[in-house]
Coordinates of C-alpha atoms in Angstrom, one line a residue:
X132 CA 0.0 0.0 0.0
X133 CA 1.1 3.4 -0.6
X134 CA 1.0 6.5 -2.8
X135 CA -0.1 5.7 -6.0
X136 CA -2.4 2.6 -4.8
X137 CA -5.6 1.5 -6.7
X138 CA -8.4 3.1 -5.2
X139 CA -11.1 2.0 -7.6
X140 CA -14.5 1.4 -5.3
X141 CA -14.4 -2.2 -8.2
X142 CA -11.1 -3.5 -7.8
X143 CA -9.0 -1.7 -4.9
X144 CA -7.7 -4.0 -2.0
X145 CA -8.4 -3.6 1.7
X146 CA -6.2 -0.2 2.7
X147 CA -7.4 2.1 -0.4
X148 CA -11.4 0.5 -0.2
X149 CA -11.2 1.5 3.2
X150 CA -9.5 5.2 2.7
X151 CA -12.2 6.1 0.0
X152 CA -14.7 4.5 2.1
X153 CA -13.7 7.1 4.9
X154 CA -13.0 10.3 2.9
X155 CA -16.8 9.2 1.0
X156 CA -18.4 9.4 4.4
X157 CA -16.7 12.5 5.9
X158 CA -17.7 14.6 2.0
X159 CA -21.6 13.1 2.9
X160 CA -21.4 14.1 6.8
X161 CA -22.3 10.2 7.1
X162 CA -23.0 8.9 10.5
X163 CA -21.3 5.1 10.1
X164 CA -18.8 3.5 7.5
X165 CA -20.1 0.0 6.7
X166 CA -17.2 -2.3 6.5
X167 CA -17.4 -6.2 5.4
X168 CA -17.0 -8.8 7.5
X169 CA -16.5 -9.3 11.9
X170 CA -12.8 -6.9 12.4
X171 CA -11.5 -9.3 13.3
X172 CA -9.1 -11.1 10.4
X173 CA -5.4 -10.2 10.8
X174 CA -3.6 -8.9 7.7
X175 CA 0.4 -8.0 7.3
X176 CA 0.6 -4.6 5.5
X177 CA 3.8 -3.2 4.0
X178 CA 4.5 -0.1 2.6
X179 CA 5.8 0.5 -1.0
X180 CA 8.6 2.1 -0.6
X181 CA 9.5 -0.7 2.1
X182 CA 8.6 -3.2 -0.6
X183 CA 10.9 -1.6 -3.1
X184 CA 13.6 -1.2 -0.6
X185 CA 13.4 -5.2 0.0
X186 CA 13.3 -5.7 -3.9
X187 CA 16.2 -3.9 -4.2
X188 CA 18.4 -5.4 -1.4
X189 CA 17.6 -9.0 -2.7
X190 CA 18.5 -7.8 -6.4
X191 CA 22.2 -6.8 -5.2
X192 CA 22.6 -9.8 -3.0
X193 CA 21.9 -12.1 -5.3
X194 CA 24.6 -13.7 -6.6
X195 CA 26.0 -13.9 -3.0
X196 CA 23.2 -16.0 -2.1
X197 CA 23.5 -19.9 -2.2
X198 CA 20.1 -21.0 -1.4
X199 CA 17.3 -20.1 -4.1
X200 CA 13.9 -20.9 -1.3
X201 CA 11.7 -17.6 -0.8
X202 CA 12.2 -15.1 1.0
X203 CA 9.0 -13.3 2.3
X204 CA 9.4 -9.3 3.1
X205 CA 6.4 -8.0 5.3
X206 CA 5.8 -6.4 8.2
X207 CA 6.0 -9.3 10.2
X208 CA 3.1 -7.8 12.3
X209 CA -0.5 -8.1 12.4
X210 CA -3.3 -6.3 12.3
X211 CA -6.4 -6.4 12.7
X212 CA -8.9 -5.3 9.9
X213 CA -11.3 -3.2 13.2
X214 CA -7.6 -1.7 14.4
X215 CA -6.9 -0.8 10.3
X216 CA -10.7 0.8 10.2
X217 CA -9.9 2.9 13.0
X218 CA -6.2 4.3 12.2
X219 CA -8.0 5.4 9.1
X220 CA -11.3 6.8 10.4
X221 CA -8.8 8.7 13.1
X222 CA -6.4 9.8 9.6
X223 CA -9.9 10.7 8.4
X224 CA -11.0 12.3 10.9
X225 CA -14.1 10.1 11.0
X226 CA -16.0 10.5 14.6
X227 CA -19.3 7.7 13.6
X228 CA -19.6 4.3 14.1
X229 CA -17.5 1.6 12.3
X230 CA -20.6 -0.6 11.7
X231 CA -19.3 -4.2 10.8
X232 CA -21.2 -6.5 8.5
X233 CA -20.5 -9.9 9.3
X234 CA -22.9 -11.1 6.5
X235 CA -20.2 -9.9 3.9
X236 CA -17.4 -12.2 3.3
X237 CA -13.8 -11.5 5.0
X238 CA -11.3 -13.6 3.7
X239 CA -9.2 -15.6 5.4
X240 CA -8.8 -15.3 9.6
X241 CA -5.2 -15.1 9.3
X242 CA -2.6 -13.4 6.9
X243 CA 0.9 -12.6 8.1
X244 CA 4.6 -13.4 6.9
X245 CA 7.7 -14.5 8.3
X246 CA 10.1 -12.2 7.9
X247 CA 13.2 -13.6 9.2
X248 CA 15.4 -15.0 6.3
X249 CA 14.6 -11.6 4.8
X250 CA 16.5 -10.1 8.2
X251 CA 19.2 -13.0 8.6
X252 CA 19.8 -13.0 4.3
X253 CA 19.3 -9.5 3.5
X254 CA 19.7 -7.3 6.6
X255 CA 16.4 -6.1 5.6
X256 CA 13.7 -5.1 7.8
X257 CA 10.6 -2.6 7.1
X258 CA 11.4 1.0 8.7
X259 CA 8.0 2.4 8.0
X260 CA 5.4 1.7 10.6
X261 CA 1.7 1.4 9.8
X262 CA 0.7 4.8 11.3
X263 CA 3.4 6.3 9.4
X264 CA 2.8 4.6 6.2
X265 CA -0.9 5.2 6.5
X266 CA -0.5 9.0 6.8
X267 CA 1.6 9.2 3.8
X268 CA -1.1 7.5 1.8
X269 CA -4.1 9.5 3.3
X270 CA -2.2 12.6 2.8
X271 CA -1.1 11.5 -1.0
X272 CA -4.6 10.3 -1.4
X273 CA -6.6 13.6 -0.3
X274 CA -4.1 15.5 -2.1
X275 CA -5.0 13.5 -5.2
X276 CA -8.8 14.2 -5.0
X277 CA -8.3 18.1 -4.9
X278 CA -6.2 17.9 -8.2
X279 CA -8.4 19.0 -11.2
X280 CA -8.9 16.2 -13.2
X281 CA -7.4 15.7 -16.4
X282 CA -9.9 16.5 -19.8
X283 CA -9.6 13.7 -22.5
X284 CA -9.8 15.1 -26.0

């Protein structure tokens, strides 16, 4: 996630569905944000520029690398989707209810990586931390909806 992300209502993953969900309900002065699912899946979030970072690192160390398994680069923390949906109501601003809509499918209970050949092979660990990375998306993302759109010809 990041500056830049897909924030189409159609085809945007959790952290940008959620931010336009947000920024929607604070234009319309809504009272709740209805959000799919319990809360209470965990999901391991990692910033682009962490991403890129860990891309780049493995891309240099590679030929001094003897074993070709995976390496997994994450955050190696979880979160919660309720504890995401509240960061970004508090980034938002948002003061309503979070009303969760356990009749809507959440994916699966659990998603989070081990990040530790990633530390022992690369020396690599994320140094953005959610709140961080979350503001610099919010503030990228408002940012973008003031922008005059572009007119196709």
């Amino acid at each position: 996630y990041g500056p830049g992300d897909n924030f189409d209502p159609i085809s945007s993953h959790v952290i940008p569905a959620m931010m336009r969900k947000f920024q929607e309900a604070m234009a319309s002065h809504a009272s709740s944000v209805h959000l799919w699912g319990t809360g209470k899946p965990t999901r391991d979030f990692l910033y682009v520029e962490d991403a890129a970072k860990a891309v780049a690192q493995a891309i240099s160390r590679r030929s001094s690398m003897s074993d070709p398994a995976p390496i997994n680069i994450g955050s190696g923390r979880q979160t919660t989707i309720l504890e995401l949906a509240r960061a970004i109501a508090k980034l938002a601003g948002f003061q309503g209810h979070l009303v969760f809509d356990p009749e809507n499918p959440e994916g699966q209970p659990r998603r989070a990586l081990d990040i530790h050949r990633a530390k022992a092979l690369l020396g690599w660990e994320p140094s953005t931390s959610l709140e961080d990375g979350l503001k610099r998306t919010w503030d990228w993302y408002a940012q973008s909806q003031t922008k005059p759109k572009e007119v196709l010809r």
